[in-house]
Amino acid sequence: MSPTVFRAMRQMRFFQSSPGAPSLLPDVQRGRQLLLLLTLAGLLGLVMTSVATAQAAPVTDMATPEAVEPDAAAADDPGHELHAADESHAAGHDDHAGGHIDPVANVLLAIVIILLLAKVGGDLFERVGMPAVLGELVIGILIGNAALITGWHGFDFFHAPPEAQLGDPYSAGAVLKMLAGIGVVLLLFEVGLESSVRDMMSVGSSSLLVALLGVVAPMGLGYLTGLFFVPEAGWQVHLFLGATLCATSVGITARVLKDLGRSQQRESQIILGAAVIDDVLGLVVLAIVSGVITQGADFEPMSLVVIVLKAFGFLFAAVLLGTRLFTRPLFRIASYLRGHGMLVATALVVCFGFSWLANQVGLAPIVGAFAAGLILERAHYRELGKKENVELEEALEPLTALLVPIFFVQMGIMVDLSSFADASVWGLAAAITVAAVIGKQVCAFGILEKGLNRTAVGLGMIPRGEVGLIFANVGLALQVGGVPVISPGTYSAVVVMVMLTTMVTPPLLKWSMTSGAAPEPESPETGGEPVEESAAHSTADVH
């Protein structure tokens, strides 16, 4: 389930006025908003000026082949290398004296631009009732296609060079891509923290069936859609499209239910319970599909069994053995150590360690990150949290506030708007969007109780959100024989599907829920959160 669920709840509690707090006058509020907009406009102007300056400034690049290769006369000189080293050293001092730009400067500039524009874009989208992640994604699309839209190449340094191509080791785009990879690992770690093994065992039969149908039906429809609309792409692409449609991000759904005061209804509990299982099943499907695709023509039925056993085996081993042999002893040892930030450092050791192990057994690092969050419970780090007077989720917020927006903006940067010049890309985007919506409506047949709003459950499972982007990101890395499996057009179509499904869910869900019976009264003890959810996610109150 998405971290957006509990961030939304925190924001809603934060903006509720305390009984004795005076409300701001409308004129004061308008004045503050105007001052904020003027400040952001000024910062944006400074950033654009800095970009232009950085593009025009001389930067020490890697030596060209012509400069590296000595001529014949120099090769015969035994002191040539010494003279060359002296000249290079002197040139280095000249560069510093003349204002040589540190390679990290462009990275810092890129982070400044991303954080500033991502937060502004996210705010604008939230003001119109849309998730902030869409604003961050749109900002990335605009940055990545600035040259195509305006003819200005000032943002070209955001693009990472192809992995198979040797380039500048200090490329800002390559560094941003690595930071985005760490950001998505932390994002999945947060998702795992908000779930637990106990949640998975207590979701109920209806939630379980809804989750299963929500994976099987969209995957089948996605495969058939790819087979019909891009038959020349090959079965690997068709399989990837099916896996991408399995994703579900119910953060948007949970926020709408909270706003409507319907989070205590049985339909809401089914949706949120199914999300716990859907997270696990989706990642397992992604791991299996990735393993099958990368084998290419060498794929054999027996290898599928190995991949399935590997995916489930890793998760079960992490749950059964990771807690007893690694997580609990590690936090117990850390509680005796002195120093600041031990809680975050120990949690990151668990997160990154499991991510590395997952990659070593042939799975995506995000599978390991999710497993690490899944097995961590408050009981493991309660003593360490009391010692530092902070909750784990709260301690991780500064890291996620920096790295997660970089991931979403990076996903937008990789969208190639020029690919939409091909009408088939628009057709594919429309087709997989329809398949994504219909596939999740099949979930309604998994509800066993009578008299419930089946339409609301199906609509609540529609949004793909950040989970869909994570799946698309994994697909971009898939290669067969050194050739990328996913073309820029296919990736762009998937991003359009993610955006559309995320945008249509709030109004559709509001219509479906408000057309039924009156909302049940919210529980004062839980603040409107489902009973089983409030018990399982008590650690998320800080969000």
Coordinates of C-alpha atoms in Angstrom, one line a residue:
M1 CA 0.0 0.0 0.0
S2 CA 1.3 3.5 -0.8
P3 CA 2.9 5.8 1.7
T4 CA 0.5 8.4 0.3
V5 CA -2.2 6.9 2.5
F6 CA -0.7 8.0 5.7
R7 CA 0.9 11.2 4.5
A8 CA -2.6 12.3 3.4
M9 CA -4.0 11.5 6.8
R10 CA -1.2 13.4 8.5
Q11 CA -1.7 16.4 6.4
M12 CA -5.4 16.3 7.1
R13 CA -4.8 16.2 10.8
F14 CA -2.2 18.9 10.5
F15 CA -4.5 21.4 8.8
Q16 CA -7.3 20.9 11.3
S17 CA -7.4 24.0 13.5
S18 CA -7.0 23.5 17.2
P19 CA -9.9 24.7 19.3
G20 CA -8.2 27.8 20.6
A21 CA -6.2 28.7 17.5
P22 CA -7.3 31.9 15.7
S23 CA -8.0 31.6 12.0
L24 CA -6.0 33.7 9.5
L25 CA -7.9 36.5 7.8
P26 CA -8.5 36.0 4.1
D27 CA -6.4 39.1 3.2
V28 CA -3.4 37.7 5.3
Q29 CA -3.8 34.4 3.6
R30 CA -3.8 36.0 0.1
G31 CA -0.8 38.1 1.0
R32 CA 1.2 35.1 2.1
Q33 CA 0.3 33.2 -1.0
L34 CA 1.3 36.1 -3.2
L35 CA 4.6 36.4 -1.3
L36 CA 5.2 32.7 -1.7
L37 CA 4.5 32.9 -5.5
L38 CA 6.8 35.9 -5.9
T39 CA 9.6 34.1 -4.0
L40 CA 9.2 30.9 -6.1
A41 CA 9.3 33.0 -9.3
G42 CA 12.5 34.7 -8.1
L43 CA 14.1 31.4 -7.2
L44 CA 13.1 30.0 -10.6
G45 CA 14.7 33.0 -12.4
L46 CA 17.9 32.5 -10.4
V47 CA 17.9 28.8 -11.3
M48 CA 17.4 29.4 -15.0
T49 CA 20.3 32.0 -14.9
S50 CA 22.5 29.5 -13.2
V51 CA 21.7 26.9 -15.8
A52 CA 22.7 29.2 -18.6
T53 CA 25.9 30.1 -16.8
A54 CA 26.8 26.5 -16.1
Q55 CA 26.2 25.6 -19.8
A56 CA 28.5 28.5 -20.9
A57 CA 31.2 28.0 -18.3
P58 CA 34.3 26.0 -19.2
V59 CA 34.3 22.6 -17.5
T60 CA 37.2 20.3 -17.4
D61 CA 36.2 17.3 -19.5
M62 CA 37.8 13.9 -19.9
A63 CA 40.7 13.9 -22.2
T64 CA 39.9 13.2 -25.8
P65 CA 41.4 10.3 -27.6
E66 CA 43.5 12.7 -29.7
A67 CA 45.0 14.3 -26.6
V68 CA 45.6 11.0 -24.9
E69 CA 47.4 9.3 -27.8
P70 CA 51.0 10.5 -28.1
D71 CA 52.6 11.2 -31.4
A72 CA 55.6 9.2 -32.6
A73 CA 58.2 11.9 -31.6
A74 CA 56.8 12.1 -28.1
A75 CA 56.8 8.4 -27.7
D76 CA 60.5 8.3 -28.3
D77 CA 61.1 10.8 -25.6
P78 CA 61.7 9.0 -22.3
G79 CA 60.8 12.0 -20.3
H80 CA 57.6 12.7 -22.2
E81 CA 55.3 11.2 -19.6
L82 CA 56.9 13.2 -16.8
H83 CA 56.6 16.4 -18.8
A84 CA 53.0 15.6 -19.7
A85 CA 52.2 15.0 -16.0
D86 CA 53.8 18.3 -15.0
E87 CA 51.8 20.1 -17.7
S88 CA 48.6 18.4 -16.7
H89 CA 49.2 19.3 -13.0
A90 CA 50.0 22.9 -13.9
A91 CA 46.8 23.0 -16.1
G92 CA 44.8 21.8 -13.2
H93 CA 46.0 24.7 -11.0
D94 CA 45.2 27.1 -13.8
D95 CA 41.7 25.6 -14.0
H96 CA 41.1 26.1 -10.3
A97 CA 42.6 29.6 -10.4
G98 CA 40.3 30.4 -13.4
G99 CA 37.1 29.2 -11.7
H100 CA 37.1 25.5 -12.5
I101 CA 33.6 24.0 -11.9
D102 CA 33.5 21.1 -9.5
P103 CA 31.8 18.1 -11.1
V104 CA 29.4 17.9 -8.2
A105 CA 28.1 21.5 -8.9
N106 CA 26.0 20.4 -11.9
V107 CA 24.5 17.6 -9.7
L108 CA 23.6 20.1 -7.0
L109 CA 22.1 22.4 -9.5
A110 CA 20.0 19.5 -10.9
I111 CA 18.8 18.6 -7.5
V112 CA 17.9 22.3 -6.7
I113 CA 15.8 22.4 -10.0
I114 CA 14.1 19.1 -9.3
L115 CA 13.2 19.8 -5.7
L116 CA 12.0 23.3 -6.4
L117 CA 9.9 22.5 -9.5
A118 CA 8.6 19.1 -8.2
K119 CA 7.2 20.7 -5.0
V120 CA 5.6 23.6 -7.0
G121 CA 4.1 21.1 -9.5
G122 CA 2.9 18.8 -6.8
D123 CA 1.2 21.7 -5.0
L124 CA -0.5 22.8 -8.2
F125 CA -1.9 19.3 -8.8
E126 CA -3.0 18.9 -5.2
R127 CA -4.9 22.2 -5.4
V128 CA -7.1 20.7 -8.1
G129 CA -7.6 17.5 -6.2
M130 CA -5.0 15.4 -8.0
P131 CA -2.1 13.5 -6.4
A132 CA 1.2 15.4 -6.1
V133 CA 3.0 12.5 -7.8
L134 CA 1.4 13.6 -11.1
G135 CA 2.8 17.1 -10.7
E136 CA 6.3 15.7 -10.2
L137 CA 5.9 13.4 -13.2
V138 CA 4.7 16.3 -15.4
I139 CA 7.7 18.4 -14.3
G140 CA 10.0 15.6 -15.3
I141 CA 8.3 15.3 -18.7
L142 CA 8.8 19.1 -19.3
I143 CA 12.4 19.0 -18.2
G144 CA 13.2 16.0 -20.3
N145 CA 11.6 17.4 -23.4
A146 CA 12.6 21.1 -23.0
A147 CA 14.7 21.0 -26.1
L148 CA 11.8 19.5 -28.1
I149 CA 9.3 22.0 -26.8
T150 CA 11.3 25.2 -26.8
G151 CA 14.5 24.4 -28.7
W152 CA 16.5 25.3 -25.6
H153 CA 19.1 22.7 -24.6
G154 CA 19.8 24.0 -21.1
F155 CA 18.3 21.0 -19.5
D156 CA 20.2 18.4 -21.6
F157 CA 22.5 17.6 -18.7
F158 CA 19.6 15.9 -16.9
H159 CA 19.7 13.0 -19.4
A160 CA 21.8 10.0 -18.4
P161 CA 24.0 8.5 -21.1
P162 CA 23.1 5.0 -22.3
E163 CA 24.4 2.3 -19.9
A164 CA 26.3 0.6 -22.7
Q165 CA 28.1 3.8 -23.7
L166 CA 31.2 5.1 -22.0
G167 CA 30.9 8.8 -21.2
D168 CA 31.7 11.4 -18.6
P169 CA 32.0 9.6 -15.2
Y170 CA 30.8 12.9 -13.6
S171 CA 27.7 13.1 -15.8
A172 CA 24.9 14.8 -13.7
G173 CA 22.3 12.7 -15.5
A174 CA 24.1 9.4 -14.6
V175 CA 24.3 10.5 -10.9
L176 CA 20.6 11.5 -10.9
K177 CA 19.7 8.1 -12.3
M178 CA 21.6 6.4 -9.4
L179 CA 19.9 8.7 -6.8
A180 CA 16.5 7.8 -8.4
G181 CA 17.3 4.2 -8.0
I182 CA 18.0 4.7 -4.3
G183 CA 14.8 6.7 -4.0
V184 CA 12.6 3.9 -5.4
V185 CA 14.3 1.4 -3.0
L186 CA 13.4 3.7 -0.1
L187 CA 9.9 4.1 -1.4
L188 CA 9.3 0.3 -1.5
F189 CA 10.9 0.1 2.0
E190 CA 8.3 2.6 3.2
V191 CA 5.5 0.6 1.6
G192 CA 6.8 -2.5 3.4
L193 CA 6.9 -0.7 6.7
E194 CA 3.2 0.1 6.4
S195 CA 2.3 -3.5 6.0
S196 CA 3.1 -6.6 8.1
V197 CA 2.9 -10.3 7.9
R198 CA 0.0 -10.1 10.4
D199 CA -1.9 -7.8 7.9
M200 CA -1.4 -10.4 5.1
M201 CA -2.9 -13.2 7.3
S202 CA -5.9 -11.2 8.4
V203 CA -7.2 -9.6 5.2
G204 CA -10.2 -11.8 4.9
S205 CA -11.5 -14.0 2.1
S206 CA -13.1 -11.2 0.1
S207 CA -9.9 -9.1 0.2
L208 CA -7.9 -12.1 -0.9
L209 CA -10.1 -12.9 -3.9
V210 CA -10.2 -9.2 -4.9
A211 CA -6.4 -9.1 -4.9
L212 CA -6.1 -12.3 -6.8
L213 CA -8.6 -11.2 -9.5
G214 CA -6.9 -7.8 -9.6
V215 CA -3.7 -9.4 -10.7
V216 CA -4.9 -12.2 -13.0
A217 CA -7.5 -10.3 -15.0
P218 CA -5.4 -7.1 -15.8
M219 CA -2.3 -9.3 -16.7
G220 CA -4.3 -11.3 -19.2
L221 CA -5.9 -8.2 -20.7
G222 CA -2.6 -6.5 -20.9
Y223 CA -1.0 -9.4 -22.7
L224 CA -3.9 -9.6 -25.2
T225 CA -3.8 -5.8 -25.8
G226 CA -0.1 -6.0 -26.6
L227 CA -0.6 -8.9 -28.9
F228 CA -3.3 -7.0 -30.8
F229 CA -1.8 -3.5 -31.0
V230 CA 1.9 -4.2 -31.2
P231 CA 2.2 -7.8 -32.6
E232 CA 5.6 -7.1 -34.0
A233 CA 7.1 -6.2 -30.6
G234 CA 7.4 -9.8 -29.5
W235 CA 6.0 -11.7 -26.5
Q236 CA 8.4 -10.1 -24.1
V237 CA 6.7 -6.7 -24.6
H238 CA 3.3 -8.3 -24.3
L239 CA 4.2 -9.9 -21.1
F240 CA 5.7 -6.7 -19.7
L241 CA 2.4 -4.8 -20.5
G242 CA 0.4 -7.5 -18.6
A243 CA 2.7 -7.2 -15.6
T244 CA 2.5 -3.4 -15.5
L245 CA -1.3 -3.5 -15.5
C246 CA -1.2 -5.7 -12.3
A247 CA 0.1 -2.8 -10.2
T248 CA -2.3 -1.0 -7.8
S249 CA -1.6 2.1 -5.8
V250 CA -4.5 2.7 -3.3
G251 CA -3.0 5.8 -1.7
I252 CA -5.3 7.9 -3.8
T253 CA -8.3 5.7 -3.0
A254 CA -7.6 5.8 0.7
R255 CA -7.4 9.6 0.7
V256 CA -10.7 9.9 -1.2
L257 CA -12.4 7.5 1.3
K258 CA -11.0 9.5 4.2
D259 CA -12.3 12.8 2.7
L260 CA -15.8 11.3 2.2
G261 CA -15.9 9.8 5.8
R262 CA -16.3 6.3 4.4
S263 CA -13.2 4.6 5.6
Q264 CA -15.2 2.5 8.2
Q265 CA -17.4 1.0 5.5
R266 CA -16.9 -2.7 4.6
E267 CA -16.1 -1.7 1.0
S268 CA -13.2 0.4 2.2
Q269 CA -11.8 -2.3 4.4
I270 CA -11.9 -4.8 1.5
I271 CA -10.0 -2.3 -0.7
L272 CA -7.3 -1.6 1.8
G273 CA -7.0 -5.2 2.8
A274 CA -6.6 -6.3 -0.8
A275 CA -3.9 -3.7 -1.2
V276 CA -1.7 -5.6 1.2
I277 CA -1.9 -8.8 -0.8
D278 CA -1.7 -6.9 -4.1
D279 CA 1.6 -5.3 -3.2
V280 CA 3.2 -8.8 -2.6
L281 CA 1.6 -10.5 -5.6
G282 CA 2.5 -7.6 -7.9
L283 CA 6.2 -7.7 -6.9
V284 CA 6.3 -11.5 -7.3
V285 CA 4.7 -11.2 -10.8
L286 CA 7.2 -8.5 -11.7
A287 CA 10.1 -10.7 -10.5
I288 CA 8.8 -13.7 -12.5
V289 CA 8.1 -11.7 -15.7
S290 CA 11.5 -10.0 -15.5
G291 CA 13.3 -13.3 -15.1
V292 CA 11.4 -14.9 -18.0
I293 CA 12.0 -11.9 -20.3
T294 CA 15.7 -11.7 -19.7
Q295 CA 16.2 -15.3 -20.7
G296 CA 14.9 -14.5 -24.2
A297 CA 15.1 -17.3 -26.7
D298 CA 16.8 -19.6 -24.1
F299 CA 13.6 -19.7 -22.0
E300 CA 12.5 -23.2 -21.0
P301 CA 9.4 -24.2 -18.9
M302 CA 11.6 -25.6 -16.2
S303 CA 13.3 -22.3 -15.8
L304 CA 9.9 -20.7 -15.0
V305 CA 9.6 -23.1 -12.1
V306 CA 13.0 -22.0 -10.9
I307 CA 12.1 -18.3 -11.2
V308 CA 8.8 -18.8 -9.3
L309 CA 10.5 -20.7 -6.5
K310 CA 13.3 -18.1 -6.3
A311 CA 10.8 -15.3 -6.0
F312 CA 8.6 -16.9 -3.4
G313 CA 11.6 -18.5 -1.7
F314 CA 13.3 -15.2 -1.1
L315 CA 10.2 -13.6 0.4
F316 CA 9.5 -16.6 2.7
A317 CA 13.2 -16.8 3.7
A318 CA 13.2 -13.0 4.5
V319 CA 10.0 -13.3 6.6
L320 CA 10.9 -16.6 8.4
L321 CA 14.6 -16.2 8.8
G322 CA 15.4 -12.6 8.4
T323 CA 13.6 -11.5 11.6
R324 CA 15.2 -14.0 13.9
L325 CA 18.7 -14.2 12.4
F326 CA 19.3 -10.7 11.2
T327 CA 16.8 -7.9 12.0
R328 CA 16.1 -8.5 15.7
P329 CA 19.7 -9.1 16.8
L330 CA 20.9 -6.2 14.7
F331 CA 18.6 -3.7 16.4
R332 CA 19.4 -5.1 19.8
I333 CA 23.1 -4.6 19.2
A334 CA 22.5 -1.1 17.8
S335 CA 20.5 -0.1 21.0
Y336 CA 23.8 -0.5 23.0
L337 CA 25.8 1.7 20.7
R338 CA 26.3 5.4 21.3
G339 CA 25.9 8.0 18.6
H340 CA 23.3 10.0 16.8
G341 CA 21.1 8.5 14.0
M342 CA 21.5 4.8 15.0
L343 CA 17.9 4.1 14.2
V344 CA 18.1 5.3 10.6
A345 CA 21.5 3.8 10.0
T346 CA 20.4 0.4 11.3
A347 CA 17.2 0.5 9.2
L348 CA 19.1 1.4 6.1
V349 CA 21.5 -1.4 6.7
V350 CA 18.5 -3.8 6.7
C351 CA 16.9 -2.1 3.7
F352 CA 20.0 -1.9 1.5
G353 CA 21.3 -5.3 2.6
F354 CA 18.1 -7.1 1.6
S355 CA 18.0 -5.1 -1.7
W356 CA 21.5 -6.3 -2.5
L357 CA 20.7 -9.9 -1.6
A358 CA 17.6 -9.8 -3.8
N359 CA 19.7 -8.6 -6.7
Q360 CA 22.2 -11.4 -6.1
V361 CA 19.6 -14.1 -6.5
G362 CA 18.3 -12.5 -9.7
L363 CA 15.4 -10.4 -8.4
A364 CA 15.0 -6.6 -8.6
P365 CA 16.4 -4.7 -5.6
I366 CA 12.9 -3.3 -4.9
V367 CA 11.7 -6.8 -4.0
G368 CA 14.4 -6.9 -1.3
A369 CA 13.5 -3.4 0.0
F370 CA 9.8 -4.4 0.3
A371 CA 10.7 -7.6 2.1
A372 CA 12.9 -5.6 4.5
G373 CA 10.1 -3.2 5.4
L374 CA 7.6 -6.1 5.6
I375 CA 9.6 -7.9 8.4
L376 CA 10.4 -4.8 10.4
E377 CA 7.9 -4.2 13.2
R378 CA 7.8 -1.7 15.9
A379 CA 8.8 -4.3 18.5
H380 CA 12.2 -4.7 16.8
Y381 CA 13.2 -1.1 17.1
R382 CA 11.1 0.1 20.0
E383 CA 14.0 0.5 22.4
L384 CA 16.2 2.3 19.9
G385 CA 13.3 4.6 19.0
K386 CA 12.7 5.5 22.6
K387 CA 16.4 6.1 23.0
E388 CA 16.4 8.6 20.2
N389 CA 12.9 9.8 20.8
V390 CA 11.8 9.4 17.2
E391 CA 9.8 7.0 15.1
L392 CA 11.4 5.2 12.2
E393 CA 9.0 6.5 9.6
E394 CA 9.6 10.1 10.8
A395 CA 13.4 9.6 10.9
L396 CA 13.3 8.4 7.2
E397 CA 11.3 11.4 6.0
P398 CA 14.3 13.7 5.2
L399 CA 15.8 11.0 3.0
T400 CA 12.6 10.2 1.2
A401 CA 11.8 13.9 0.8
L402 CA 15.0 14.3 -1.1
L403 CA 15.3 11.1 -3.1
V404 CA 11.7 10.0 -3.9
P405 CA 10.9 13.2 -5.9
I406 CA 14.1 12.7 -7.9
F407 CA 12.7 9.2 -8.8
F408 CA 9.4 10.5 -10.0
V409 CA 10.9 13.4 -12.0
Q410 CA 13.4 11.0 -13.5
M411 CA 10.6 8.8 -14.7
G412 CA 9.1 11.9 -16.4
I413 CA 12.5 12.8 -17.9
M414 CA 12.7 9.5 -19.7
V415 CA 9.3 10.1 -21.5
D416 CA 10.0 11.0 -25.1
L417 CA 7.3 13.2 -26.4
S418 CA 8.5 12.9 -29.9
S419 CA 7.4 9.2 -29.8
F420 CA 3.8 10.4 -29.8
A421 CA 4.3 11.6 -33.4
D422 CA 3.5 7.9 -34.2
A423 CA -0.2 7.4 -34.0
S424 CA 0.3 3.8 -32.9
V425 CA 1.7 5.1 -29.5
W426 CA -1.6 6.9 -28.9
G427 CA -3.5 3.8 -29.8
L428 CA -1.5 1.7 -27.5
A429 CA -1.8 4.2 -24.6
A430 CA -5.6 4.3 -25.1
A431 CA -5.9 0.5 -25.3
I432 CA -3.9 -0.3 -22.2
T433 CA -5.7 2.4 -20.3
V434 CA -9.1 0.7 -21.1
A435 CA -7.6 -2.7 -20.3
A436 CA -6.3 -1.3 -17.0
V437 CA -9.8 0.0 -16.0
I438 CA -11.7 -3.1 -17.1
G439 CA -9.2 -5.5 -15.6
K440 CA -9.7 -4.0 -12.1
Q441 CA -13.5 -4.0 -12.4
V442 CA -13.2 -7.8 -12.4
C443 CA -12.2 -7.5 -8.8
A444 CA -15.8 -6.8 -7.9
F445 CA -16.6 -10.5 -8.5
G446 CA -14.3 -11.4 -5.6
I447 CA -16.6 -9.9 -3.0
L448 CA -18.4 -12.7 -1.2
E449 CA -20.7 -10.6 1.0
K450 CA -24.1 -9.6 -0.4
G451 CA -25.4 -6.0 -0.6
L452 CA -22.0 -4.3 -0.9
N453 CA -21.1 -1.7 -3.4
R454 CA -19.1 -3.8 -5.9
T455 CA -18.6 -0.9 -8.3
A456 CA -16.8 1.1 -5.6
V457 CA -14.4 -1.7 -4.9
G458 CA -13.6 -2.1 -8.6
L459 CA -13.1 1.7 -9.0
G460 CA -10.9 1.8 -5.9
M461 CA -8.4 -0.6 -7.4
I462 CA -8.0 1.3 -10.6
P463 CA -5.1 3.8 -9.8
R464 CA -1.6 2.7 -10.7
G465 CA 0.2 5.8 -9.3
E466 CA 3.7 5.4 -8.1
V467 CA 3.5 1.6 -8.2
G468 CA 2.9 1.6 -11.9
L469 CA 5.9 3.9 -12.4
I470 CA 8.0 1.5 -10.4
F471 CA 7.0 -1.3 -12.7
A472 CA 7.7 0.8 -15.8
N473 CA 11.1 1.7 -14.4
V474 CA 12.0 -2.0 -14.0
G475 CA 10.8 -2.7 -17.6
L476 CA 13.2 0.0 -18.9
A477 CA 16.1 -1.9 -17.6
L478 CA 15.2 -5.2 -19.2
Q479 CA 17.4 -6.3 -22.0
V480 CA 17.8 -9.3 -24.3
G481 CA 21.1 -9.7 -26.0
G482 CA 22.1 -6.2 -25.0
V483 CA 19.0 -4.7 -26.7
P484 CA 16.4 -3.0 -24.6
V485 CA 13.1 -4.8 -24.5
I486 CA 10.9 -1.7 -24.0
S487 CA 11.0 1.0 -26.7
P488 CA 10.6 4.7 -25.8
G489 CA 7.1 4.6 -27.4
T490 CA 6.0 1.7 -25.3
Y491 CA 7.3 3.3 -22.1
S492 CA 5.6 6.6 -22.9
A493 CA 2.3 4.8 -23.5
V494 CA 2.6 3.1 -20.1
V495 CA 3.3 6.5 -18.4
V496 CA 0.1 7.9 -20.0
M497 CA -1.9 4.9 -18.7
V498 CA -0.5 5.5 -15.2
M499 CA -1.4 9.2 -15.3
L500 CA -4.9 8.6 -16.7
T501 CA -5.8 5.9 -14.2
T502 CA -4.6 8.0 -11.4
M503 CA -6.5 11.0 -12.5
V504 CA -9.9 9.4 -13.1
T505 CA -10.1 7.5 -9.9
P506 CA -11.0 10.3 -7.4
P507 CA -14.0 11.6 -9.2
L508 CA -15.3 8.2 -10.2
L509 CA -14.9 6.9 -6.6
K510 CA -16.6 9.9 -5.1
W511 CA -19.6 9.4 -7.5
S512 CA -19.8 5.7 -6.7
M513 CA -19.6 6.1 -2.9
T514 CA -21.9 9.1 -2.6
S515 CA -24.6 7.6 -4.8
G516 CA -25.1 4.8 -2.2
A517 CA -26.1 4.9 1.5
A518 CA -25.1 7.5 4.0
P519 CA -21.6 7.1 5.5
E520 CA -21.2 5.2 8.7
P521 CA -20.0 7.2 11.7
E522 CA -16.2 7.4 12.1
S523 CA -14.7 5.8 15.1
P524 CA -13.3 8.4 17.5
E525 CA -10.6 6.1 18.7
T526 CA -9.1 5.6 15.2
G527 CA -10.0 9.0 13.7
G528 CA -11.9 7.4 10.8
E529 CA -9.3 4.8 9.9
P530 CA -10.4 1.2 9.5
V531 CA -10.0 -0.7 12.8
E532 CA -7.6 -3.3 11.4
E533 CA -5.7 -0.7 9.5
S534 CA -5.3 1.5 12.6
A535 CA -3.9 -1.4 14.6
A536 CA -1.5 -2.5 11.9
H537 CA -0.3 1.0 11.0
S538 CA 0.1 2.7 14.4
T539 CA 3.6 3.5 13.5
A540 CA 2.5 5.6 10.6
D541 CA 0.8 8.3 12.7
V542 CA 3.9 10.4 12.3
H543 CA 3.2 10.7 8.6

